[in-house]
Amino acid sequence: MSSFVVCYQAWNGMLGLSASSCFSSSFPGARVLGRSVSREGVWGRKLCFCGIYGVRNWMAAEPVEDRRMGRRAAVLASDTGEEAELTRSRSFLSVRAEEGRLCYSFGMEAEAGRLPSNIASGLEELYNNYRNAVLQSGDPKASEIILSNMSAAFDRILLDVEDPFVFSPYHKAIREPFDYYMFGQNYIRPLVDFSRSYVGNISIFYDMEEILRQGHNIVLMSNHQTEADPAIIALLLERNFPHLAEKMVIFVAGDRVLIDPLCKPFSMGRNLLCVYSKKHMFDDPELAEMKRIANTKSLKELAMLLRTGSNIIWIAPSGGRDRPDPVTGEWYPASFDSSSVDNMRRLLEHSRVPGHIYSLALLCYEIMPPPRQVEKAIGERRTIAYGGVGLSVAPEMSFNEITAGCVNPEKAKDAFSQALYDSVLEQYDTLKSAIYGHKGLNASNLMIALSQPFQ
C-alpha cells in the first residue's frame, strides 16, 4: 500500500477542527491572490466568501521596541506605508481621526449598498468592544491605536466585499504588497497584558528550532481557545523566535475562519491548511461531498509538506474551541479526540521524515472568548477584553514509550491521546495559577518553568 493511500485512510474522517461562525453574503466571483475564480473554484464551490483584504500595506506597521517596557509595544496600524497607494478611495479615510464618524461611516457604506447590513452592524459592535478593551490597557496612544486598527479592518472588509478572496487548500501567509501577518499582530497586540503573561518551558522551543534545522517535522497537539490563538502564540514567541513565530508554524484551520468577514484578515496572514470540520460536515447535506473532496486536496498538501520536512503543524484535536463548564463557569481544555490524534500521528510516521509530537497549552480565552455553546447559526458575536495570556509546551512525547504496555491498538490510541491531553491540562493549570491565581513566576514547578521572555 502506498504511503499516500495510508495517509488518506488516516485523514479520512479526521479533523474535528475549530470553526467559528460567520456572516454570509452572495457574490458572483472571488479572487485568489488577485485572480478571479468562480464560486465553484477552490474552497468556493456553492459557498460565498466575504472578508477584509485589500492591496497595499499602508496600514501594516512593524512593531516598535518600547525600551521602557522592554518589549515590542502596540503601534498604530497607519505608522507605515503610503495612503496614496490605496486603489480605492473611502469617505471614512479622510475623517478617520474623528472617532464618532468612523462608526457612522459603517452605516453610510451599508446604506450605499457597498456593505451588507449584517456586516455593518457586526463591525459597529466589534469596534465598540475593541475600543473598550484597548482603553483598559492604559496605553497613552490607545485612542489612536483603536482608530487606526479599526479603520484598517473596515477598509479590508469593503475591499473584499467588492472582490472576495478564496483560500487555497494550503494557504501561505500573504506578506506583500499588504502585510496581513503584521496587520493581525498589531490588531491583537494591544489586547495583551504582557505583565501578566507567561511562557512555559521556553527552552523546548529552542530544541524545536534545532529539530527543524535538521529537516525534521513537528506536530503540536494543542487546546484551542480563541480566534486569536495564532496571533497570541506569535506575540509570546516573536522576540526570541521571530522566524518560528512568523514563518514556520502551519495551522490546521476550519472552514468558517476562512469565510467570516471578521476572521479573514487574521487568517490571511497565517500559514494554513484549510479543512472542513467534521463537526459541520453535514450542516448542509448537499455540500458534504464537495467538502470531502476539498479535504482530500488539503490532505495531499499536508502529505507533501511532511515529505518535504522542516515543517511545524499546529492542530487542535478537541475539534473546536474550549468552552466553560455550564455549571461552574470554569474554563478548561476540551478533551482530545483520540482518532484525530492517531490519524495525525500516522500521517507523521508515513512521511518518511523524522517526526516529533509535543503537547501545547494555551490560556487566552479572556481576550476573545467564543460563545458559551457551539453555534451552527451564522453571525457569532465578538466579546473582546484586555488581559494576560499564557503558552506552554511539554517535552516531546513518544507513542512507543507511552503505549509499551498496550496490546490492543485501540487502547494504545486512546492511551496516547489521553497522555497528550493530561499534559496540556497540567500545563494549563500552571498557567491559570500564574495568571488568575496571581502567583506569577512562582507558579513554576518541576515540570513547567515559567518565564516572561518578552519583558
PDB file of N, CA and C in Angstrom, residues 219-295:
ATOM      1  N   VAL A 219       4.747  18.217  15.171  1.00  0.00           N
ATOM      2  CA  VAL A 219       3.302  18.409  15.307  1.00  0.00           C
ATOM      3  C   VAL A 219       3.019  18.865  16.728  1.00  0.00           C
ATOM      4  N   LEU A 220       2.282  19.962  16.845  1.00  0.00           N
ATOM      5  CA  LEU A 220       1.873  20.491  18.142  1.00  0.00           C
ATOM      6  C   LEU A 220       0.420  20.118  18.377  1.00  0.00           C
ATOM      7  N   MET A 221       0.164  19.264  19.359  1.00  0.00           N
ATOM      8  CA  MET A 221      -1.193  18.897  19.744  1.00  0.00           C
ATOM      9  C   MET A 221      -1.634  19.874  20.832  1.00  0.00           C
ATOM     10  N   SER A 222      -2.593  20.726  20.507  1.00  0.00           N
ATOM     11  CA  SER A 222      -2.900  21.861  21.366  1.00  0.00           C
ATOM     12  C   SER A 222      -4.384  21.978  21.679  1.00  0.00           C
ATOM     13  N   ASN A 223      -4.682  22.598  22.811  1.00  0.00           N
ATOM     14  CA  ASN A 223      -6.054  23.047  23.016  1.00  0.00           C
ATOM     15  C   ASN A 223      -6.248  24.335  22.219  1.00  0.00           C
ATOM     16  N   HIS A 224      -7.478  24.758  22.083  1.00  0.00           N
ATOM     17  CA  HIS A 224      -7.799  25.899  21.209  1.00  0.00           C
ATOM     18  C   HIS A 224      -8.827  26.752  21.936  1.00  0.00           C
ATOM     19  N   GLN A 225      -8.519  28.051  22.107  1.00  0.00           N
ATOM     20  CA  GLN A 225      -9.410  28.875  22.914  1.00  0.00           C
ATOM     21  C   GLN A 225     -10.091  30.005  22.158  1.00  0.00           C
ATOM     22  N   THR A 226      -9.384  30.674  21.258  1.00  0.00           N
ATOM     23  CA  THR A 226      -9.964  31.842  20.603  1.00  0.00           C
ATOM     24  C   THR A 226      -9.566  31.901  19.128  1.00  0.00           C
ATOM     25  N   GLU A 227     -10.237  32.771  18.393  1.00  0.00           N
ATOM     26  CA  GLU A 227      -9.859  33.018  17.009  1.00  0.00           C
ATOM     27  C   GLU A 227      -8.483  33.659  16.923  1.00  0.00           C
ATOM     28  N   ALA A 228      -8.042  34.254  18.025  1.00  0.00           N
ATOM     29  CA  ALA A 228      -6.756  34.956  18.040  1.00  0.00           C
ATOM     30  C   ALA A 228      -5.592  34.063  18.455  1.00  0.00           C
ATOM     31  N   ASP A 229      -5.805  32.760  18.607  1.00  0.00           N
ATOM     32  CA  ASP A 229      -4.731  31.865  19.077  1.00  0.00           C
ATOM     33  C   ASP A 229      -3.435  31.994  18.272  1.00  0.00           C
ATOM     34  N   PRO A 230      -3.476  31.988  16.937  1.00  0.00           N
ATOM     35  CA  PRO A 230      -2.217  32.113  16.184  1.00  0.00           C
ATOM     36  C   PRO A 230      -1.464  33.397  16.507  1.00  0.00           C
ATOM     37  N   ALA A 231      -2.192  34.501  16.642  1.00  0.00           N
ATOM     38  CA  ALA A 231      -1.541  35.773  16.972  1.00  0.00           C
ATOM     39  C   ALA A 231      -0.964  35.743  18.380  1.00  0.00           C
ATOM     40  N   ILE A 232      -1.674  35.127  19.321  1.00  0.00           N
ATOM     41  CA  ILE A 232      -1.186  35.037  20.703  1.00  0.00           C
ATOM     42  C   ILE A 232       0.113  34.243  20.750  1.00  0.00           C
ATOM     43  N   ILE A 233       0.147  33.110  20.062  1.00  0.00           N
ATOM     44  CA  ILE A 233       1.359  32.292  20.030  1.00  0.00           C
ATOM     45  C   ILE A 233       2.537  33.108  19.491  1.00  0.00           C
ATOM     46  N   ALA A 234       2.306  33.800  18.379  1.00  0.00           N
ATOM     47  CA  ALA A 234       3.379  34.581  17.761  1.00  0.00           C
ATOM     48  C   ALA A 234       3.818  35.741  18.644  1.00  0.00           C
ATOM     49  N   LEU A 235       2.882  36.399  19.307  1.00  0.00           N
ATOM     50  CA  LEU A 235       3.232  37.535  20.173  1.00  0.00           C
ATOM     51  C   LEU A 235       4.116  37.102  21.339  1.00  0.00           C
ATOM     52  N   LEU A 236       3.870  35.916  21.871  1.00  0.00           N
ATOM     53  CA  LEU A 236       4.658  35.438  23.007  1.00  0.00           C
ATOM     54  C   LEU A 236       6.020  34.895  22.596  1.00  0.00           C
ATOM     55  N   LEU A 237       6.182  34.556  21.318  1.00  0.00           N
ATOM     56  CA  LEU A 237       7.445  33.961  20.863  1.00  0.00           C
ATOM     57  C   LEU A 237       8.281  34.884  19.986  1.00  0.00           C
ATOM     58  N   GLU A 238       7.708  35.981  19.503  1.00  0.00           N
ATOM     59  CA  GLU A 238       8.358  36.766  18.454  1.00  0.00           C
ATOM     60  C   GLU A 238       9.716  37.347  18.841  1.00  0.00           C
ATOM     61  N   ARG A 239       9.927  37.655  20.102  1.00  0.00           N
ATOM     62  CA  ARG A 239      11.198  38.261  20.489  1.00  0.00           C
ATOM     63  C   ARG A 239      12.337  37.251  20.437  1.00  0.00           C
ATOM     64  N   ASN A 240      12.106  36.050  20.934  1.00  0.00           N
ATOM     65  CA  ASN A 240      13.155  35.027  20.977  1.00  0.00           C
ATOM     66  C   ASN A 240      13.186  34.134  19.746  1.00  0.00           C
ATOM     67  N   PHE A 241      12.033  33.994  19.112  1.00  0.00           N
ATOM     68  CA  PHE A 241      11.939  33.080  17.959  1.00  0.00           C
ATOM     69  C   PHE A 241      11.190  33.748  16.807  1.00  0.00           C
ATOM     70  N   PRO A 242      11.718  34.836  16.275  1.00  0.00           N
ATOM     71  CA  PRO A 242      10.992  35.571  15.220  1.00  0.00           C
ATOM     72  C   PRO A 242      10.711  34.731  13.984  1.00  0.00           C
ATOM     73  N   HIS A 243      11.670  33.906  13.582  1.00  0.00           N
ATOM     74  CA  HIS A 243      11.463  33.083  12.380  1.00  0.00           C
ATOM     75  C   HIS A 243      10.399  32.028  12.630  1.00  0.00           C
ATOM     76  N   LEU A 244      10.437  31.422  13.793  1.00  0.00           N
ATOM     77  CA  LEU A 244       9.451  30.412  14.161  1.00  0.00           C
ATOM     78  C   LEU A 244       8.064  31.031  14.236  1.00  0.00           C
ATOM     79  N   ALA A 245       7.970  32.211  14.868  1.00  0.00           N
ATOM     80  CA  ALA A 245       6.678  32.863  15.064  1.00  0.00           C
ATOM     81  C   ALA A 245       6.062  33.311  13.749  1.00  0.00           C
ATOM     82  N   GLU A 246       6.871  33.855  12.845  1.00  0.00           N
ATOM     83  CA  GLU A 246       6.341  34.473  11.638  1.00  0.00           C
ATOM     84  C   GLU A 246       6.163  33.513  10.465  1.00  0.00           C
ATOM     85  N   LYS A 247       7.064  32.547  10.327  1.00  0.00           N
ATOM     86  CA  LYS A 247       7.104  31.803   9.077  1.00  0.00           C
ATOM     87  C   LYS A 247       6.925  30.297   9.189  1.00  0.00           C
ATOM     88  N   MET A 248       7.209  29.726  10.344  1.00  0.00           N
ATOM     89  CA  MET A 248       7.314  28.279  10.393  1.00  0.00           C
ATOM     90  C   MET A 248       6.010  27.550  10.698  1.00  0.00           C
ATOM     91  N   VAL A 249       5.195  28.082  11.587  1.00  0.00           N
ATOM     92  CA  VAL A 249       4.028  27.340  12.050  1.00  0.00           C
ATOM     93  C   VAL A 249       2.929  27.324  10.986  1.00  0.00           C
ATOM     94  N   ILE A 250       2.388  26.135  10.724  1.00  0.00           N
ATOM     95  CA  ILE A 250       1.264  25.966   9.807  1.00  0.00           C
ATOM     96  C   ILE A 250       0.069  25.510  10.642  1.00  0.00           C
ATOM     97  N   PHE A 251      -1.001  26.282  10.608  1.00  0.00           N
ATOM     98  CA  PHE A 251      -2.178  25.992  11.422  1.00  0.00           C
ATOM     99  C   PHE A 251      -3.225  25.244  10.607  1.00  0.00           C
ATOM    100  N   VAL A 252      -3.753  24.158  11.169  1.00  0.00           N
ATOM    101  CA  VAL A 252      -4.877  23.474  10.543  1.00  0.00           C
ATOM    102  C   VAL A 252      -6.127  24.271  10.905  1.00  0.00           C
ATOM    103  N   ALA A 253      -6.797  24.828   9.898  1.00  0.00           N
ATOM    104  CA  ALA A 253      -7.884  25.776  10.125  1.00  0.00           C
ATOM    105  C   ALA A 253      -9.203  25.268   9.597  1.00  0.00           C
ATOM    106  N   GLY A 254     -10.249  25.367  10.410  1.00  0.00           N
ATOM    107  CA  GLY A 254     -11.597  25.025   9.973  1.00  0.00           C
ATOM    108  C   GLY A 254     -12.123  26.046   8.986  1.00  0.00           C
ATOM    109  N   ASP A 255     -13.121  25.648   8.211  1.00  0.00           N
ATOM    110  CA  ASP A 255     -13.566  26.473   7.099  1.00  0.00           C
ATOM    111  C   ASP A 255     -14.184  27.799   7.513  1.00  0.00           C
ATOM    112  N   ARG A 256     -14.788  27.879   8.669  1.00  0.00           N
ATOM    113  CA  ARG A 256     -15.519  29.097   9.000  1.00  0.00           C
ATOM    114  C   ARG A 256     -14.609  30.288   9.288  1.00  0.00           C
ATOM    115  N   VAL A 257     -13.393  30.032   9.739  1.00  0.00           N
ATOM    116  CA  VAL A 257     -12.482  31.158   9.929  1.00  0.00           C
ATOM    117  C   VAL A 257     -11.961  31.662   8.589  1.00  0.00           C
ATOM    118  N   LEU A 258     -12.321  30.970   7.516  1.00  0.00           N
ATOM    119  CA  LEU A 258     -11.906  31.365   6.178  1.00  0.00           C
ATOM    120  C   LEU A 258     -13.005  32.115   5.432  1.00  0.00           C
ATOM    121  N   ILE A 259     -14.207  32.158   5.990  1.00  0.00           N
ATOM    122  CA  ILE A 259     -15.303  32.838   5.315  1.00  0.00           C
ATOM    123  C   ILE A 259     -15.944  33.927   6.163  1.00  0.00           C
ATOM    124  N   ASP A 260     -15.617  33.978   7.429  1.00  0.00           N
ATOM    125  CA  ASP A 260     -16.161  35.007   8.312  1.00  0.00           C
ATOM    126  C   ASP A 260     -15.476  36.334   8.019  1.00  0.00           C
ATOM    127  N   PRO A 261     -16.218  37.384   7.695  1.00  0.00           N
ATOM    128  CA  PRO A 261     -15.595  38.667   7.358  1.00  0.00           C
ATOM    129  C   PRO A 261     -14.794  39.270   8.488  1.00  0.00           C
ATOM    130  N   LEU A 262     -15.055  38.859   9.723  1.00  0.00           N
ATOM    131  CA  LEU A 262     -14.298  39.386  10.848  1.00  0.00           C
ATOM    132  C   LEU A 262     -13.121  38.485  11.213  1.00  0.00           C
ATOM    133  N   CYS A 263     -12.972  37.357  10.522  1.00  0.00           N
ATOM    134  CA  CYS A 263     -11.835  36.455  10.739  1.00  0.00           C
ATOM    135  C   CYS A 263     -10.818  36.520   9.605  1.00  0.00           C
ATOM    136  N   LYS A 264     -11.288  36.762   8.409  1.00  0.00           N
ATOM    137  CA  LYS A 264     -10.431  36.629   7.234  1.00  0.00           C
ATOM    138  C   LYS A 264      -9.156  37.473   7.280  1.00  0.00           C
ATOM    139  N   PRO A 265      -9.176  38.690   7.800  1.00  0.00           N
ATOM    140  CA  PRO A 265      -7.910  39.449   7.804  1.00  0.00           C
ATOM    141  C   PRO A 265      -6.836  38.764   8.611  1.00  0.00           C
ATOM    142  N   PHE A 266      -7.226  38.116   9.698  1.00  0.00           N
ATOM    143  CA  PHE A 266      -6.257  37.418  10.534  1.00  0.00           C
ATOM    144  C   PHE A 266      -5.834  36.104   9.876  1.00  0.00           C
ATOM    145  N   SER A 267      -6.769  35.409   9.265  1.00  0.00           N
ATOM    146  CA  SER A 267      -6.457  34.149   8.596  1.00  0.00           C
ATOM    147  C   SER A 267      -5.528  34.360   7.409  1.00  0.00           C
ATOM    148  N   MET A 268      -5.708  35.454   6.688  1.00  0.00           N
ATOM    149  CA  MET A 268      -4.882  35.725   5.513  1.00  0.00           C
ATOM    150  C   MET A 268      -3.409  35.873   5.847  1.00  0.00           C
ATOM    151  N   GLY A 269      -3.115  36.238   7.080  1.00  0.00           N
ATOM    152  CA  GLY A 269      -1.735  36.455   7.480  1.00  0.00           C
ATOM    153  C   GLY A 269      -1.068  35.241   8.088  1.00  0.00           C
ATOM    154  N   ARG A 270      -1.717  34.070   7.990  1.00  0.00           N
ATOM    155  CA  ARG A 270      -1.174  32.845   8.600  1.00  0.00           C
ATOM    156  C   ARG A 270      -0.949  31.771   7.537  1.00  0.00           C
ATOM    157  N   ASN A 271      -0.036  30.869   7.821  1.00  0.00           N
ATOM    158  CA  ASN A 271       0.126  29.669   7.006  1.00  0.00           C
ATOM    159  C   ASN A 271      -0.948  28.680   7.451  1.00  0.00           C
ATOM    160  N   LEU A 272      -1.816  28.276   6.526  1.00  0.00           N
ATOM    161  CA  LEU A 272      -2.965  27.471   6.897  1.00  0.00           C
ATOM    162  C   LEU A 272      -3.130  26.243   6.017  1.00  0.00           C
ATOM    163  N   LEU A 273      -3.520  25.147   6.645  1.00  0.00           N
ATOM    164  CA  LEU A 273      -4.067  24.002   5.933  1.00  0.00           C
ATOM    165  C   LEU A 273      -5.570  24.094   6.132  1.00  0.00           C
ATOM    166  N   CYS A 274      -6.290  24.339   5.050  1.00  0.00           N
ATOM    167  CA  CYS A 274      -7.709  24.645   5.135  1.00  0.00           C
ATOM    168  C   CYS A 274      -8.544  23.378   5.015  1.00  0.00           C
ATOM    169  N   VAL A 275      -9.401  23.150   5.997  1.00  0.00           N
ATOM    170  CA  VAL A 275     -10.215  21.941   6.005  1.00  0.00           C
ATOM    171  C   VAL A 275     -11.654  22.281   6.382  1.00  0.00           C
ATOM    172  N   TYR A 276     -12.531  21.376   6.093  1.00  0.00           N
ATOM    173  CA  TYR A 276     -13.904  21.457   6.570  1.00  0.00           C
ATOM    174  C   TYR A 276     -14.007  20.578   7.810  1.00  0.00           C
ATOM    175  N   SER A 277     -14.436  21.176   8.894  1.00  0.00           N
ATOM    176  CA  SER A 277     -14.550  20.451  10.152  1.00  0.00           C
ATOM    177  C   SER A 277     -15.610  19.363  10.057  1.00  0.00           C
ATOM    178  N   LYS A 278     -15.312  18.202  10.634  1.00  0.00           N
ATOM    179  CA  LYS A 278     -16.297  17.127  10.611  1.00  0.00           C
ATOM    180  C   LYS A 278     -17.496  17.476  11.489  1.00  0.00           C
ATOM    181  N   LYS A 279     -17.334  18.447  12.398  1.00  0.00           N
ATOM    182  CA  LYS A 279     -18.467  18.892  13.205  1.00  0.00           C
ATOM    183  C   LYS A 279     -19.547  19.532  12.338  1.00  0.00           C
ATOM    184  N   HIS A 280     -19.095  20.145  11.252  1.00  0.00           N
ATOM    185  CA  HIS A 280     -20.039  20.859  10.383  1.00  0.00           C
ATOM    186  C   HIS A 280     -20.098  20.235   8.987  1.00  0.00           C
ATOM    187  N   MET A 281     -19.603  19.020   8.858  1.00  0.00           N
ATOM    188  CA  MET A 281     -19.540  18.377   7.551  1.00  0.00           C
ATOM    189  C   MET A 281     -20.918  18.200   6.922  1.00  0.00           C
ATOM    190  N   PHE A 282     -21.920  17.932   7.748  1.00  0.00           N
ATOM    191  CA  PHE A 282     -23.253  17.646   7.215  1.00  0.00           C
ATOM    192  C   PHE A 282     -24.275  18.707   7.607  1.00  0.00           C
ATOM    193  N   ASP A 283     -23.796  19.918   7.920  1.00  0.00           N
ATOM    194  CA  ASP A 283     -24.735  21.011   8.188  1.00  0.00           C
ATOM    195  C   ASP A 283     -25.655  21.212   6.990  1.00  0.00           C
ATOM    196  N   ASP A 284     -25.072  21.108   5.800  1.00  0.00           N
ATOM    197  CA  ASP A 284     -25.832  21.142   4.551  1.00  0.00           C
ATOM    198  C   ASP A 284     -25.465  19.871   3.786  1.00  0.00           C
ATOM    199  N   PRO A 285     -26.337  18.859   3.801  1.00  0.00           N
ATOM    200  CA  PRO A 285     -26.007  17.568   3.167  1.00  0.00           C
ATOM    201  C   PRO A 285     -25.601  17.695   1.709  1.00  0.00           C
ATOM    202  N   GLU A 286     -26.121  18.690   1.023  1.00  0.00           N
ATOM    203  CA  GLU A 286     -25.790  18.853  -0.388  1.00  0.00           C
ATOM    204  C   GLU A 286     -24.327  19.226  -0.599  1.00  0.00           C
ATOM    205  N   LEU A 287     -23.705  19.781   0.427  1.00  0.00           N
ATOM    206  CA  LEU A 287     -22.311  20.222   0.308  1.00  0.00           C
ATOM    207  C   LEU A 287     -21.316  19.211   0.865  1.00  0.00           C
ATOM    208  N   ALA A 288     -21.819  18.120   1.435  1.00  0.00           N
ATOM    209  CA  ALA A 288     -20.939  17.155   2.102  1.00  0.00           C
ATOM    210  C   ALA A 288     -19.888  16.585   1.164  1.00  0.00           C
ATOM    211  N   GLU A 289     -20.282  16.212  -0.055  1.00  0.00           N
ATOM    212  CA  GLU A 289     -19.337  15.626  -0.998  1.00  0.00           C
ATOM    213  C   GLU A 289     -18.286  16.639  -1.422  1.00  0.00           C
ATOM    214  N   MET A 290     -18.701  17.881  -1.663  1.00  0.00           N
ATOM    215  CA  MET A 290     -17.754  18.929  -2.017  1.00  0.00           C
ATOM    216  C   MET A 290     -16.731  19.133  -0.895  1.00  0.00           C
ATOM    217  N   LYS A 291     -17.199  19.097   0.342  1.00  0.00           N
ATOM    218  CA  LYS A 291     -16.306  19.274   1.485  1.00  0.00           C
ATOM    219  C   LYS A 291     -15.311  18.119   1.579  1.00  0.00           C
ATOM    220  N   ARG A 292     -15.792  16.896   1.304  1.00  0.00           N
ATOM    221  CA  ARG A 292     -14.900  15.737   1.354  1.00  0.00           C
ATOM    222  C   ARG A 292     -13.797  15.874   0.307  1.00  0.00           C
ATOM    223  N   ILE A 293     -14.166  16.302  -0.893  1.00  0.00           N
ATOM    224  CA  ILE A 293     -13.182  16.479  -1.956  1.00  0.00           C
ATOM    225  C   ILE A 293     -12.169  17.561  -1.576  1.00  0.00           C
ATOM    226  N   ALA A 294     -12.664  18.652  -1.001  1.00  0.00           N
ATOM    227  CA  ALA A 294     -11.769  19.736  -0.580  1.00  0.00           C
ATOM    228  C   ALA A 294     -10.793  19.250   0.482  1.00  0.00           C
ATOM    229  N   ASN A 295     -11.271  18.435   1.427  1.00  0.00           N
ATOM    230  CA  ASN A 295     -10.391  17.896   2.459  1.00  0.00           C
ATOM    231  C   ASN A 295      -9.339  16.958   1.874  1.00  0.00           C
TER     232      ASN A 295
END
